[in-house]
Amino acid sequence: MSGLIKSSIARKVVMALSGLFLVFFLGQHFTINITSVIDPETFNSWSHFMGYNPIVQYLLQPILIAGVIVHFVMGFVLEIKNNSARGVKYVKYKGSANAPWVSRNMIISGLVILAFLGLHFYDFWIHEMTYKYIDGSPENPTRYYAETVEKFAPIWRTVLYVISFALLGLHLWHGFASSFQSVGVNNKYSGAIKNFTKLYAIAIPAGFIFIALYHHFNPITH
């Protein structure tokens, strides 16, 4: 029994640490993307640096992909384990009476976010790989802003991004705070940390939604 408990705790810690890593990346990603609204030249400069810096491309990028895989795989494993335990021990389990909707449906929001990540990778990462390594196109430090705005021209893609980031906000609302609990953070700063995670869960997804809508309604005119 103790072995099962330890393995369950270990899975939750891995889930939490990978989640915190992805939250950090999300903040960094937003910092770069918001410059596409504020100053397109800065956005082009930072995007070019991220796209051609060897440390980013050959070290940090693989770590990021691994973090995404670990987080979602561990999420599925924990969901399966929790459902199995619930089915045996809690026949009369009533989810709504024990936990809010967000925490009971993390797997649903996670699946939608995973599907969104597939689209995001297709829109930007695969495009970059094709541009640089398949087509062999020359470096162009000024191309990123126009390419980004073009992606948000179709209404369906903009709506999909808005919905996905709204669900990401719900996912963060529960998951970000829970990550600190899973790694054992329980001290006088816990209240402040919880407030910060709630603010983050609202502000960052809302910021991404703003970026998508801004570029959709402000296309580049030739």
PDB file of N, CA and C in Angstrom, residues 55-67:
ATOM      1  N   ILE A  55      20.882  27.625 -29.022  1.00  0.00           N
ATOM      2  CA  ILE A  55      20.526  27.147 -27.691  1.00  0.00           C
ATOM      3  C   ILE A  55      19.015  26.948 -27.601  1.00  0.00           C
ATOM      4  N   VAL A  56      18.276  27.908 -28.144  1.00  0.00           N
ATOM      5  CA  VAL A  56      16.817  27.808 -28.133  1.00  0.00           C
ATOM      6  C   VAL A  56      16.351  26.640 -28.994  1.00  0.00           C
ATOM      7  N   GLN A  57      16.913  26.536 -30.197  1.00  0.00           N
ATOM      8  CA  GLN A  57      16.448  25.556 -31.153  1.00  0.00           C
ATOM      9  C   GLN A  57      16.826  24.125 -30.790  1.00  0.00           C
ATOM     10  N   TYR A  58      18.054  23.921 -30.332  1.00  0.00           N
ATOM     11  CA  TYR A  58      18.545  22.550 -30.150  1.00  0.00           C
ATOM     12  C   TYR A  58      18.588  22.084 -28.696  1.00  0.00           C
ATOM     13  N   LEU A  59      18.335  22.989 -27.754  1.00  0.00           N
ATOM     14  CA  LEU A  59      18.314  22.588 -26.346  1.00  0.00           C
ATOM     15  C   LEU A  59      16.952  22.872 -25.708  1.00  0.00           C
ATOM     16  N   LEU A  60      16.566  24.141 -25.719  1.00  0.00           N
ATOM     17  CA  LEU A  60      15.329  24.524 -25.032  1.00  0.00           C
ATOM     18  C   LEU A  60      14.080  24.001 -25.739  1.00  0.00           C
ATOM     19  N   GLN A  61      14.081  24.016 -27.070  1.00  0.00           N
ATOM     20  CA  GLN A  61      12.905  23.546 -27.800  1.00  0.00           C
ATOM     21  C   GLN A  61      12.609  22.067 -27.552  1.00  0.00           C
ATOM     22  N   PRO A  62      13.621  21.180 -27.622  1.00  0.00           N
ATOM     23  CA  PRO A  62      13.350  19.773 -27.284  1.00  0.00           C
ATOM     24  C   PRO A  62      12.888  19.579 -25.842  1.00  0.00           C
ATOM     25  N   ILE A  63      13.436  20.393 -24.912  1.00  0.00           N
ATOM     26  CA  ILE A  63      13.012  20.301 -23.515  1.00  0.00           C
ATOM     27  C   ILE A  63      11.550  20.698 -23.389  1.00  0.00           C
ATOM     28  N   LEU A  64      11.157  21.741 -24.128  1.00  0.00           N
ATOM     29  CA  LEU A  64       9.760  22.179 -24.102  1.00  0.00           C
ATOM     30  C   LEU A  64       8.829  21.090 -24.622  1.00  0.00           C
ATOM     31  N   ILE A  65       9.185  20.492 -25.743  1.00  0.00           N
ATOM     32  CA  ILE A  65       8.358  19.426 -26.315  1.00  0.00           C
ATOM     33  C   ILE A  65       8.250  18.254 -25.343  1.00  0.00           C
ATOM     34  N   ALA A  66       9.382  17.906 -24.704  1.00  0.00           N
ATOM     35  CA  ALA A  66       9.370  16.827 -23.726  1.00  0.00           C
ATOM     36  C   ALA A  66       8.475  17.183 -22.538  1.00  0.00           C
ATOM     37  N   GLY A  67       8.512  18.445 -22.123  1.00  0.00           N
ATOM     38  CA  GLY A  67       7.673  18.886 -21.012  1.00  0.00           C
ATOM     39  C   GLY A  67       6.190  18.765 -21.325  1.00  0.00           C
TER      40      GLY A  67
END
